[in-house]
mmCIF file of C-alpha atoms and ligand atoms in Angstrom:
data_model
loop_
_atom_site.group_PDB
_atom_site.id
_atom_site.type_symbol
_atom_site.label_atom_id
_atom_site.label_comp_id
_atom_site.label_asym_id
_atom_site.label_seq_id
_atom_site.Cartn_x
_atom_site.Cartn_y
_atom_site.Cartn_z
ATOM 1 C CA UNK A 10 15.923 -80.533 -17.487
ATOM 2 C CA UNK A 11 12.419 -81.652 -16.670
ATOM 3 C CA UNK A 12 10.379 -81.137 -13.513
ATOM 4 C CA UNK A 13 8.540 -84.315 -12.519
ATOM 5 C CA UNK A 14 6.770 -85.842 -9.501
ATOM 6 C CA UNK A 15 9.188 -87.708 -7.220
ATOM 7 C CA UNK A 16 9.448 -91.524 -7.226
ATOM 8 C CA UNK A 17 10.693 -93.961 -4.610
ATOM 9 C CA UNK A 18 14.183 -94.085 -6.104
ATOM 10 C CA UNK A 19 14.524 -90.285 -5.573
ATOM 11 C CA UNK A 20 14.439 -90.586 -1.779
ATOM 12 C CA UNK A 21 18.203 -90.580 -1.236
ATOM 13 C CA UNK A 22 18.638 -87.389 -3.288
ATOM 14 C CA UNK A 23 15.665 -85.649 -1.697
ATOM 15 C CA UNK A 24 16.846 -86.592 1.785
ATOM 16 C CA UNK A 25 20.277 -85.158 1.076
ATOM 17 C CA UNK A 26 18.849 -81.832 -0.155
ATOM 18 C CA UNK A 27 16.521 -81.602 2.845
ATOM 19 C CA UNK A 28 19.396 -82.355 5.199
ATOM 20 C CA UNK A 29 21.666 -79.723 3.648
ATOM 21 C CA UNK A 30 18.987 -77.032 3.442
ATOM 22 C CA UNK A 31 16.631 -77.468 6.385
ATOM 23 C CA UNK A 32 18.229 -79.406 9.269
ATOM 24 C CA UNK A 33 18.760 -76.264 11.332
ATOM 25 C CA UNK A 34 15.299 -74.838 10.652
ATOM 26 C CA UNK A 35 13.556 -78.081 11.604
ATOM 27 C CA UNK A 36 15.784 -78.545 14.649
ATOM 28 C CA UNK A 37 14.500 -75.236 15.998
ATOM 29 C CA UNK A 38 11.016 -76.738 15.709
ATOM 30 C CA UNK A 39 12.225 -79.890 17.490
ATOM 31 C CA UNK A 40 11.655 -81.995 14.358
ATOM 32 C CA UNK A 41 14.251 -84.435 13.031
ATOM 33 C CA UNK A 42 13.553 -83.936 9.341
ATOM 34 C CA UNK A 43 15.857 -86.704 8.093
ATOM 35 C CA UNK A 44 14.258 -89.196 10.442
ATOM 36 C CA UNK A 45 10.834 -88.083 9.232
ATOM 37 C CA UNK A 46 11.761 -88.602 5.564
ATOM 38 C CA UNK A 47 13.220 -92.029 6.378
ATOM 39 C CA UNK A 48 9.939 -92.924 8.071
ATOM 40 C CA UNK A 49 7.979 -91.869 5.000
ATOM 41 C CA UNK A 50 10.360 -93.890 2.830
ATOM 42 C CA UNK A 51 9.849 -96.997 4.956
ATOM 43 C CA UNK A 52 6.078 -96.549 4.654
ATOM 44 C CA UNK A 53 6.232 -95.666 0.962
ATOM 45 C CA UNK A 54 3.711 -98.259 -0.327
ATOM 46 C CA UNK A 55 1.085 -96.850 2.091
ATOM 47 C CA UNK A 56 2.066 -93.246 1.317
ATOM 48 C CA UNK A 57 1.646 -94.003 -2.376
ATOM 49 C CA UNK A 58 -1.807 -95.560 -1.910
ATOM 50 C CA UNK A 59 -2.906 -92.675 0.344
ATOM 51 C CA UNK A 60 -1.779 -90.175 -2.302
ATOM 52 C CA UNK A 61 -4.395 -91.513 -4.721
ATOM 53 C CA UNK A 62 -7.589 -90.311 -3.016
ATOM 54 C CA UNK A 63 -8.648 -87.443 -0.687
ATOM 55 C CA UNK A 64 -7.667 -88.102 2.950
ATOM 56 C CA UNK A 65 -5.695 -86.243 5.650
ATOM 57 C CA UNK A 66 -2.434 -87.895 4.493
ATOM 58 C CA UNK A 67 -2.884 -87.547 0.748
ATOM 59 C CA UNK A 68 -0.153 -84.907 0.429
ATOM 60 C CA UNK A 69 2.187 -86.015 3.162
ATOM 61 C CA UNK A 70 4.896 -86.373 0.521
ATOM 62 C CA UNK A 71 3.858 -84.537 -2.644
ATOM 63 C CA UNK A 72 7.276 -83.658 -4.008
ATOM 64 C CA UNK A 73 8.509 -82.593 -7.441
ATOM 65 C CA UNK A 74 12.135 -82.939 -8.467
ATOM 66 C CA UNK A 75 14.521 -81.621 -11.082
ATOM 67 C CA UNK A 76 17.371 -83.902 -12.151
ATOM 68 C CA UNK A 77 20.767 -83.067 -13.539
ATOM 69 C CA UNK A 78 22.026 -86.287 -15.101
ATOM 70 C CA UNK A 79 21.248 -88.943 -12.509
ATOM 71 C CA UNK A 80 21.457 -86.532 -9.556
ATOM 72 C CA UNK A 81 18.483 -84.827 -7.891
ATOM 73 C CA UNK A 82 19.453 -81.157 -8.134
ATOM 74 C CA UNK A 83 16.307 -79.481 -6.766
ATOM 75 C CA UNK A 84 13.109 -80.428 -5.032
ATOM 76 C CA UNK A 85 9.827 -78.696 -4.180
ATOM 77 C CA UNK A 86 7.215 -80.029 -1.766
ATOM 78 C CA UNK A 87 3.648 -78.761 -2.088
ATOM 79 C CA UNK A 88 0.196 -79.327 -0.618
ATOM 80 C CA UNK A 89 -3.309 -77.952 -1.224
ATOM 81 C CA UNK A 90 -4.521 -75.649 1.522
ATOM 82 C CA UNK A 91 -8.240 -75.576 0.814
ATOM 83 C CA UNK A 92 -10.793 -78.260 0.079
ATOM 84 C CA UNK A 93 -11.554 -77.054 -3.435
ATOM 85 C CA UNK A 94 -7.826 -77.054 -4.229
ATOM 86 C CA UNK A 95 -7.578 -73.588 -5.702
ATOM 87 C CA UNK A 96 -4.752 -72.685 -3.336
ATOM 88 C CA UNK A 97 -1.507 -74.680 -3.266
ATOM 89 C CA UNK A 98 1.225 -74.065 -0.730
ATOM 90 C CA UNK A 99 4.949 -74.419 -1.349
ATOM 91 C CA UNK A 100 5.929 -76.264 1.836
ATOM 92 C CA UNK A 101 9.622 -76.606 1.016
ATOM 93 C CA UNK A 102 11.859 -75.719 -1.904
ATOM 94 C CA UNK A 103 15.590 -76.284 -2.022
ATOM 95 C CA UNK A 104 18.394 -76.642 -4.511
ATOM 96 C CA UNK A 105 21.463 -78.808 -3.837
ATOM 97 C CA UNK A 106 24.376 -76.445 -2.949
ATOM 98 C CA UNK A 107 26.375 -77.712 -5.986
ATOM 99 C CA UNK A 108 23.626 -76.471 -8.319
ATOM 100 C CA UNK A 109 22.651 -73.112 -6.810
ATOM 101 C CA UNK A 110 22.785 -69.852 -8.772
ATOM 102 C CA UNK A 111 21.941 -71.547 -12.077
ATOM 103 C CA UNK A 112 18.219 -70.782 -12.260
ATOM 104 C CA UNK A 113 17.091 -74.209 -10.956
ATOM 105 C CA UNK A 114 14.856 -72.836 -8.195
ATOM 106 C CA UNK A 115 13.054 -70.717 -10.783
ATOM 107 C CA UNK A 116 12.883 -73.714 -13.111
ATOM 108 C CA UNK A 117 11.365 -76.130 -10.601
ATOM 109 C CA UNK A 118 8.861 -73.581 -9.291
ATOM 110 C CA UNK A 119 7.717 -72.675 -12.800
ATOM 111 C CA UNK A 120 7.266 -76.401 -13.475
ATOM 112 C CA UNK A 121 5.190 -76.759 -10.295
ATOM 113 C CA UNK A 122 3.057 -73.700 -11.195
ATOM 114 C CA UNK A 123 2.278 -75.175 -14.645
ATOM 115 C CA UNK A 124 1.509 -78.608 -13.187
ATOM 116 C CA UNK A 125 -1.056 -77.358 -10.658
ATOM 117 C CA UNK A 126 -2.482 -74.561 -12.844
ATOM 118 C CA UNK A 127 -3.599 -77.327 -15.208
ATOM 119 C CA UNK A 128 -5.269 -78.950 -12.184
ATOM 120 C CA UNK A 129 -7.275 -75.891 -11.095
ATOM 121 C CA UNK A 130 -4.849 -73.859 -8.955
ATOM 122 C CA UNK A 131 -5.714 -70.155 -8.817
ATOM 123 C CA UNK A 132 -2.899 -69.137 -6.480
ATOM 124 C CA UNK A 133 0.211 -70.346 -4.679
ATOM 125 C CA UNK A 134 1.233 -69.347 -1.190
ATOM 126 C CA UNK A 135 4.310 -69.845 0.961
ATOM 127 C CA UNK A 136 5.975 -68.835 4.217
ATOM 128 C CA UNK A 137 9.507 -67.571 4.223
ATOM 129 C CA UNK A 138 11.717 -66.556 7.130
ATOM 130 C CA UNK A 139 12.021 -62.751 7.095
ATOM 131 C CA UNK A 140 15.823 -63.219 7.291
ATOM 132 C CA UNK A 141 16.068 -65.512 4.230
ATOM 133 C CA UNK A 142 17.038 -62.794 1.724
ATOM 134 C CA UNK A 143 17.939 -65.111 -1.211
ATOM 135 C CA UNK A 144 14.603 -66.914 -1.005
ATOM 136 C CA UNK A 145 12.613 -63.664 -0.668
ATOM 137 C CA UNK A 146 14.400 -62.301 -3.742
ATOM 138 C CA UNK A 147 13.624 -65.493 -5.641
ATOM 139 C CA UNK A 148 9.932 -65.375 -4.747
ATOM 140 C CA UNK A 149 9.571 -61.685 -5.587
ATOM 141 C CA UNK A 150 11.203 -62.334 -8.933
ATOM 142 C CA UNK A 151 8.595 -65.044 -9.556
ATOM 143 C CA UNK A 152 5.716 -62.642 -8.794
ATOM 144 C CA UNK A 153 4.974 -63.449 -5.138
ATOM 145 C CA UNK A 154 3.674 -60.585 -2.969
ATOM 146 C CA UNK A 155 3.620 -60.330 0.835
ATOM 147 C CA UNK A 156 0.196 -60.307 2.419
ATOM 148 C CA UNK A 157 0.921 -60.799 6.121
ATOM 149 C CA UNK A 158 3.454 -62.048 8.635
ATOM 150 C CA UNK A 159 3.230 -65.024 10.934
ATOM 151 C CA UNK A 160 5.239 -65.564 14.090
ATOM 152 C CA UNK A 161 5.993 -69.018 15.455
ATOM 153 C CA UNK A 162 6.728 -69.341 19.172
ATOM 154 C CA UNK A 163 7.882 -72.204 21.343
ATOM 155 C CA UNK A 164 7.412 -72.999 25.011
ATOM 156 C CA UNK A 165 10.069 -75.286 26.461
ATOM 157 C CA UNK A 166 9.128 -78.544 28.173
ATOM 158 C CA UNK A 167 10.546 -77.107 31.406
ATOM 159 C CA UNK A 168 8.235 -74.114 31.261
ATOM 160 C CA UNK A 169 5.291 -76.324 30.364
ATOM 161 C CA UNK A 170 5.860 -78.235 33.616
ATOM 162 C CA UNK A 171 4.792 -75.116 35.543
ATOM 163 C CA UNK A 172 1.313 -75.479 34.073
ATOM 164 C CA UNK A 173 0.870 -79.036 35.303
ATOM 165 C CA UNK A 174 -0.268 -78.164 38.800
ATOM 166 C CA UNK A 175 -0.982 -74.440 38.689
ATOM 167 C CA UNK A 176 -1.968 -72.693 41.902
ATOM 168 C CA UNK A 177 -5.058 -71.421 40.203
ATOM 169 C CA UNK A 178 -6.632 -72.598 36.964
ATOM 170 C CA UNK A 179 -9.861 -71.029 35.863
ATOM 171 C CA UNK A 180 -11.362 -72.480 32.682
ATOM 172 C CA UNK A 181 -12.951 -69.660 30.665
ATOM 173 C CA UNK A 182 -16.704 -69.496 31.109
ATOM 174 C CA UNK A 183 -18.546 -71.175 28.242
ATOM 175 C CA UNK A 184 -15.666 -73.561 27.418
ATOM 176 C CA UNK A 185 -16.881 -76.905 26.096
ATOM 177 C CA UNK A 186 -15.911 -79.657 23.674
ATOM 178 C CA UNK A 187 -16.610 -79.037 20.028
ATOM 179 C CA UNK A 188 -19.782 -80.691 18.744
ATOM 180 C CA UNK A 189 -20.944 -81.827 15.314
ATOM 181 C CA UNK A 190 -23.170 -78.745 14.821
ATOM 182 C CA UNK A 191 -20.337 -76.274 15.469
ATOM 183 C CA UNK A 192 -19.019 -76.067 11.908
ATOM 184 C CA UNK A 193 -21.115 -73.047 10.848
ATOM 185 C CA UNK A 194 -20.424 -71.043 14.046
ATOM 186 C CA UNK A 195 -16.703 -71.826 13.711
ATOM 187 C CA UNK A 196 -16.829 -70.613 10.117
ATOM 188 C CA UNK A 197 -18.459 -67.363 11.346
ATOM 189 C CA UNK A 198 -15.782 -67.023 14.011
ATOM 190 C CA UNK A 199 -13.053 -67.452 11.386
ATOM 191 C CA UNK A 200 -14.615 -64.694 9.265
ATOM 192 C CA UNK A 201 -14.849 -62.341 12.245
ATOM 193 C CA UNK A 202 -11.362 -63.071 13.542
ATOM 194 C CA UNK A 203 -9.289 -63.132 10.354
ATOM 195 C CA UNK A 204 -9.032 -59.906 8.303
ATOM 196 C CA UNK A 205 -10.301 -59.897 4.702
ATOM 197 C CA UNK A 206 -6.827 -59.393 3.193
ATOM 198 C CA UNK A 207 -5.807 -62.772 4.646
ATOM 199 C CA UNK A 208 -9.121 -64.513 3.958
ATOM 200 C CA UNK A 209 -9.057 -63.512 0.297
ATOM 201 C CA UNK A 210 -5.741 -65.326 -0.080
ATOM 202 C CA UNK A 211 -6.638 -68.343 2.070
ATOM 203 C CA UNK A 212 -9.720 -68.876 -0.117
ATOM 204 C CA UNK A 213 -11.416 -71.167 2.386
ATOM 205 C CA UNK A 214 -15.047 -72.209 2.610
ATOM 206 C CA UNK A 215 -17.115 -73.651 5.416
ATOM 207 C CA UNK A 216 -16.052 -77.200 4.573
ATOM 208 C CA UNK A 217 -12.438 -76.214 5.344
ATOM 209 C CA UNK A 218 -13.255 -75.770 9.030
ATOM 210 C CA UNK A 219 -15.337 -78.949 9.290
ATOM 211 C CA UNK A 220 -14.017 -81.904 11.278
ATOM 212 C CA UNK A 221 -14.408 -84.614 8.666
ATOM 213 C CA UNK A 222 -15.062 -88.275 9.563
ATOM 214 C CA UNK A 223 -11.745 -89.031 7.838
ATOM 215 C CA UNK A 224 -9.908 -86.600 10.121
ATOM 216 C CA UNK A 225 -11.692 -87.915 13.195
ATOM 217 C CA UNK A 226 -10.795 -91.447 12.135
ATOM 218 C CA UNK A 227 -7.132 -90.467 11.751
ATOM 219 C CA UNK A 228 -7.149 -88.838 15.195
ATOM 220 C CA UNK A 229 -8.752 -91.908 16.727
ATOM 221 C CA UNK A 230 -6.109 -94.125 15.121
ATOM 222 C CA UNK A 231 -3.230 -91.976 16.384
ATOM 223 C CA UNK A 232 -4.692 -92.033 19.870
ATOM 224 C CA UNK A 233 -5.115 -95.822 19.755
ATOM 225 C CA UNK A 234 -1.504 -96.185 18.612
ATOM 226 C CA UNK A 235 -0.446 -93.883 21.467
ATOM 227 C CA UNK A 236 1.089 -91.368 19.101
ATOM 228 C CA UNK A 237 -0.943 -88.217 19.682
ATOM 229 C CA UNK A 238 -4.142 -87.026 21.181
ATOM 230 C CA UNK A 239 -6.352 -84.281 19.725
ATOM 231 C CA UNK A 240 -8.767 -82.166 21.702
ATOM 232 C CA UNK A 241 -11.167 -79.705 20.045
ATOM 233 C CA UNK A 242 -12.750 -77.086 22.279
ATOM 234 C CA UNK A 243 -14.847 -73.960 21.778
ATOM 235 C CA UNK A 244 -15.971 -71.072 23.970
ATOM 236 C CA UNK A 245 -19.574 -69.898 23.861
ATOM 237 C CA UNK A 246 -20.702 -66.486 25.058
ATOM 238 C CA UNK A 247 -23.882 -65.885 27.040
ATOM 239 C CA UNK A 248 -25.868 -65.765 23.788
ATOM 240 C CA UNK A 249 -24.506 -69.129 22.702
ATOM 241 C CA UNK A 250 -22.325 -67.711 19.945
ATOM 242 C CA UNK A 251 -18.825 -69.113 19.541
ATOM 243 C CA UNK A 252 -16.196 -66.552 20.464
ATOM 244 C CA UNK A 253 -13.105 -68.779 20.517
ATOM 245 C CA UNK A 254 -11.889 -72.123 19.282
ATOM 246 C CA UNK A 255 -9.015 -74.194 20.589
ATOM 247 C CA UNK A 256 -7.493 -77.236 18.914
ATOM 248 C CA UNK A 257 -4.843 -79.130 20.845
ATOM 249 C CA UNK A 258 -2.597 -81.748 19.288
ATOM 250 C CA UNK A 259 -0.797 -83.384 22.190
ATOM 251 C CA UNK A 260 2.133 -85.580 21.233
ATOM 252 C CA UNK A 261 2.704 -88.750 23.181
ATOM 253 C CA UNK A 262 6.192 -89.321 21.735
ATOM 254 C CA UNK A 263 9.045 -86.905 21.113
ATOM 255 C CA UNK A 264 7.450 -84.310 18.794
ATOM 256 C CA UNK A 265 6.279 -80.939 20.101
ATOM 257 C CA UNK A 266 2.648 -80.331 21.032
ATOM 258 C CA UNK A 267 0.764 -77.921 18.765
ATOM 259 C CA UNK A 268 -1.872 -75.380 19.774
ATOM 260 C CA UNK A 269 -4.254 -73.733 17.313
ATOM 261 C CA UNK A 270 -6.296 -70.957 18.849
ATOM 262 C CA UNK A 271 -8.686 -68.412 17.331
ATOM 263 C CA UNK A 272 -10.241 -65.722 19.502
ATOM 264 C CA UNK A 273 -12.903 -63.275 18.363
ATOM 265 C CA UNK A 274 -11.342 -59.780 18.324
ATOM 266 C CA UNK A 275 -14.122 -58.500 20.547
ATOM 267 C CA UNK A 276 -13.235 -61.108 23.174
ATOM 268 C CA UNK A 277 -9.463 -60.713 23.319
ATOM 269 C CA UNK A 278 -9.560 -61.037 27.125
ATOM 270 C CA UNK A 279 -10.181 -64.770 26.579
ATOM 271 C CA UNK A 280 -6.832 -65.356 24.896
ATOM 272 C CA UNK A 281 -4.660 -65.628 28.007
ATOM 273 C CA UNK A 282 -6.944 -67.794 30.199
ATOM 274 C CA UNK A 283 -7.638 -70.027 27.233
ATOM 275 C CA UNK A 284 -3.957 -70.458 26.461
ATOM 276 C CA UNK A 285 -3.186 -71.235 30.116
ATOM 277 C CA UNK A 286 -5.962 -73.804 30.094
ATOM 278 C CA UNK A 287 -4.520 -75.335 26.915
ATOM 279 C CA UNK A 288 -1.053 -75.551 28.463
ATOM 280 C CA UNK A 289 -2.443 -77.229 31.533
ATOM 281 C CA UNK A 290 -4.192 -79.825 29.356
ATOM 282 C CA UNK A 291 -0.999 -80.507 27.402
ATOM 283 C CA UNK A 292 1.143 -80.691 30.541
ATOM 284 C CA UNK A 293 -1.093 -83.402 31.949
ATOM 285 C CA UNK A 294 -0.526 -85.489 28.773
ATOM 286 C CA UNK A 295 3.273 -85.153 28.507
ATOM 287 C CA UNK A 296 5.994 -82.598 29.094
ATOM 288 C CA UNK A 297 7.035 -81.880 25.507
ATOM 289 C CA UNK A 298 7.793 -78.435 24.010
ATOM 290 C CA UNK A 299 4.784 -76.557 22.613
ATOM 291 C CA UNK A 300 4.478 -74.707 19.285
ATOM 292 C CA UNK A 301 2.003 -71.992 18.346
ATOM 293 C CA UNK A 302 1.667 -69.657 15.345
ATOM 294 C CA UNK A 303 0.149 -66.167 15.300
ATOM 295 C CA UNK A 304 -0.702 -63.703 12.509
ATOM 296 C CA UNK A 305 0.465 -60.112 12.971
ATOM 297 C CA UNK A 306 -3.171 -58.988 13.298
ATOM 298 C CA UNK A 307 -3.937 -61.234 16.298
ATOM 299 C CA UNK A 308 -2.642 -58.908 19.001
ATOM 300 C CA UNK A 309 -4.534 -60.354 21.975
ATOM 301 C CA UNK A 310 -3.243 -63.812 21.061
ATOM 302 C CA UNK A 311 0.302 -62.500 20.675
ATOM 303 C CA UNK A 312 0.134 -60.826 24.098
ATOM 304 C CA UNK A 313 -1.112 -64.085 25.633
ATOM 305 C CA UNK A 314 1.727 -66.008 23.967
ATOM 306 C CA UNK A 315 4.274 -63.647 25.500
ATOM 307 C CA UNK A 316 2.587 -63.580 28.898
ATOM 308 C CA UNK A 317 2.679 -67.373 29.200
ATOM 309 C CA UNK A 318 6.446 -67.588 28.609
ATOM 310 C CA UNK A 319 6.729 -68.627 24.944
ATOM 311 C CA UNK A 320 9.878 -67.560 23.057
ATOM 312 C CA UNK A 321 9.770 -66.394 19.458
ATOM 313 C CA UNK A 322 11.142 -69.027 17.063
ATOM 314 C CA UNK A 323 10.770 -67.378 13.659
ATOM 315 C CA UNK A 324 9.029 -64.530 11.930
ATOM 316 C CA UNK A 325 7.804 -65.488 8.456
ATOM 317 C CA UNK A 326 6.460 -63.428 5.575
ATOM 318 C CA UNK A 327 3.335 -64.935 4.069
ATOM 319 C CA UNK A 328 3.433 -64.524 0.304
ATOM 320 C CA UNK A 329 0.981 -65.168 -2.508
ATOM 321 C CA UNK A 330 1.303 -65.549 -6.264
ATOM 322 C CA UNK A 331 -1.794 -65.314 -8.414
ATOM 323 C CA UNK A 332 -2.173 -67.477 -11.471
ATOM 324 C CA UNK A 333 -5.614 -67.159 -13.028
ATOM 325 C CA UNK A 334 -7.284 -64.827 -10.573
ATOM 326 C CA UNK A 335 -5.792 -61.469 -9.650
ATOM 327 C CA UNK A 336 -6.265 -60.633 -5.966
ATOM 328 C CA UNK A 337 -6.675 -57.050 -4.819
ATOM 329 C CA UNK A 338 -4.420 -56.843 -1.759
ATOM 330 C CA UNK A 339 -4.176 -53.718 0.384
ATOM 331 C CA UNK A 340 -0.908 -51.831 0.483
ATOM 332 C CA UNK A 341 0.997 -51.915 3.787
ATOM 333 C CA UNK A 342 -0.744 -48.790 5.089
ATOM 334 C CA UNK A 343 -4.252 -50.014 4.269
ATOM 335 C CA UNK A 344 -3.479 -53.358 5.880
ATOM 336 C CA UNK A 345 -2.509 -51.563 9.066
ATOM 337 C CA UNK A 346 -5.748 -49.596 9.045
ATOM 338 C CA UNK A 347 -7.837 -52.701 8.575
ATOM 339 C CA UNK A 348 -5.919 -54.349 11.421
ATOM 340 C CA UNK A 349 -7.123 -51.487 13.605
ATOM 341 C CA UNK A 350 -10.652 -52.352 12.617
ATOM 342 C CA UNK A 351 -10.132 -55.959 13.555
ATOM 343 C CA UNK A 352 -8.531 -55.154 16.892
ATOM 344 C CA UNK A 353 -10.993 -52.843 18.671
ATOM 345 C CA UNK A 354 -9.947 -51.685 22.106
ATOM 346 C CA UNK A 355 -13.465 -52.154 23.443
ATOM 347 C CA UNK A 356 -15.609 -55.263 23.095
ATOM 348 C CA UNK A 357 -17.938 -54.955 20.167
ATOM 349 C CA UNK A 358 -20.929 -57.001 19.280
ATOM 350 C CA UNK A 359 -21.586 -57.475 15.588
ATOM 351 C CA UNK A 360 -25.334 -57.679 16.218
ATOM 352 C CA UNK A 361 -25.598 -54.277 17.924
HETATM 353 C C1 COA B 10 16.818 -70.105 -2.165
HETATM 354 C C2 COA B 10 17.289 -71.179 -3.176
HETATM 355 C C3 COA B 10 16.142 -72.192 -3.348
HETATM 356 C C4 COA B 10 17.635 -70.513 -4.496
HETATM 357 O O1 COA B 10 18.000 -71.525 -5.427
HETATM 358 P P1 COA B 10 18.830 -71.194 -6.781
HETATM 359 O O2 COA B 10 18.638 -72.315 -7.736
HETATM 360 O O3 COA B 10 20.194 -70.840 -6.398
HETATM 361 O O4 COA B 10 18.059 -69.894 -7.309
HETATM 362 P P2 COA B 10 18.030 -69.402 -8.826
HETATM 363 O O5 COA B 10 19.376 -69.633 -9.445
HETATM 364 O O6 COA B 10 16.847 -69.992 -9.514
HETATM 365 O O7 COA B 10 17.843 -67.844 -8.610
HETATM 366 C C5 COA B 10 16.678 -67.160 -8.959
HETATM 367 C C6 COA B 10 16.677 -65.781 -8.321
HETATM 368 O O8 COA B 10 16.646 -65.923 -6.902
HETATM 369 C C7 COA B 10 17.438 -64.886 -6.306
HETATM 370 N N1 COA B 10 18.570 -65.494 -5.584
HETATM 371 C C8 COA B 10 18.908 -66.797 -5.575
HETATM 372 N N2 COA B 10 19.996 -66.988 -4.783
HETATM 373 C C9 COA B 10 20.304 -65.785 -4.276
HETATM 374 C C10 COA B 10 21.308 -65.332 -3.379
HETATM 375 N N3 COA B 10 22.198 -66.168 -2.816
HETATM 376 N N4 COA B 10 21.315 -64.017 -3.061
HETATM 377 C C11 COA B 10 20.419 -63.170 -3.572
HETATM 378 N N5 COA B 10 19.451 -63.547 -4.441
HETATM 379 C C12 COA B 10 19.390 -64.825 -4.780
HETATM 380 C C13 COA B 10 17.925 -64.008 -7.424
HETATM 381 O O9 COA B 10 16.943 -62.996 -7.634
HETATM 382 C C14 COA B 10 17.937 -64.974 -8.592
HETATM 383 O O10 COA B 10 17.794 -64.330 -9.825
HETATM 384 P P3 COA B 10 19.110 -63.719 -10.563
HETATM 385 O O11 COA B 10 20.107 -64.825 -10.596
HETATM 386 O O12 COA B 10 18.598 -63.319 -11.916
HETATM 387 O O13 COA B 10 19.559 -62.573 -9.731
HETATM 388 C C15 COA B 10 18.581 -71.925 -2.666
HETATM 389 O O14 COA B 10 19.507 -70.951 -2.250
HETATM 390 C C16 COA B 10 18.349 -72.883 -1.512
HETATM 391 O O15 COA B 10 18.110 -74.072 -1.717
HETATM 392 N N6 COA B 10 18.453 -72.373 -0.258
HETATM 393 C C17 COA B 10 18.254 -73.214 0.950
HETATM 394 C C18 COA B 10 16.810 -73.626 1.142
HETATM 395 C C19 COA B 10 15.883 -72.415 1.285
HETATM 396 O O16 COA B 10 16.195 -71.417 1.910
HETATM 397 N N7 COA B 10 14.659 -72.545 0.700
HETATM 398 C C20 COA B 10 13.629 -71.559 0.812
HETATM 399 C C21 COA B 10 12.852 -71.808 2.044
HETATM 400 S S1 COA B 10 11.419 -70.783 2.106
#
């Protein structure tokens, strides 16, 4: 059996596998996965053209399949997670229930590793629910190692309504819209806020945090079509250094809003007011549920997430598999110690 990139005629099989494997998981995230695949299928000629050159939608449906006879038995969806494409992420992998336990998951993943290794991949990453024992076993067998955990939380639309007209809303001092010259300071913030054992896996560079004209164009288009509205904010301290960034993706239709927030570990007190401000902004756009993710090391952010009424959706292990380049990852104990370093209890200033 051969692993190959998916074609239009594979949609029915892929949709069935997705439906059988992931409906529940996506429902928790308020996403109708079957509807989303049908949408991609109906737009397939555009999706195909967009897959041919770099743009924000290039990998919206980069799927590989494994056939048994004329039936799609397994599928794996992947996307690059850095601009120089050394890190590829396994977004979804599933085997049709009739074909499980026969080595097909291993087969399709090995095919995917070979395919992207030939195209410059140095490592593969993935997120797996901490409760998904079969998948964790599969990944460990294939050489994946855990490097962190990520928690996803959801705020219901009802709870978001409370942020629409709050009794008191104080925007954090120094909050402003992101500007063109903010890329370097945001890159510095990322390096200060994210521990080295995560950065070494993420393998990002400054261009990964840039707001590209292509991305801005896509956001403008979505806003014009009344689909979603993006807002990019930063917080400056008194010395004009960026100490937090906030990216809001407000949905104007049925999907959940998404918040991305990074706070400098020395300015953890900003996390809660910033999150409340974000929720107020989203509530004024529409009363949809809100999703947010948080690494285990971001304690101030996690506390703010709890304090504002979010409920935990899932806890995922983040895993990495090296191909050409062997990463030195800390053991669990060392990771905990370095977390302590990145979560000081007093404000610290890296220039002092
Ligand atoms: C997880 C999944 C992809 C495994 O597919 P599969 O083709 O049955 O897996 P394979 O036959 O290639 O098994 C490879 C290894 O994975 C592990 N594994 C697979 N299924 C397992 C199970 N039910 N229990 C424990 N370990 C399991 C074993 O280590 C196995 O090796 P072994 O047979 O030598 O013990 C499949 O169960 C699936 O589609 N699940 C639903 C979707 C999903 O959870 N995807 C992962 C999301 S992150």
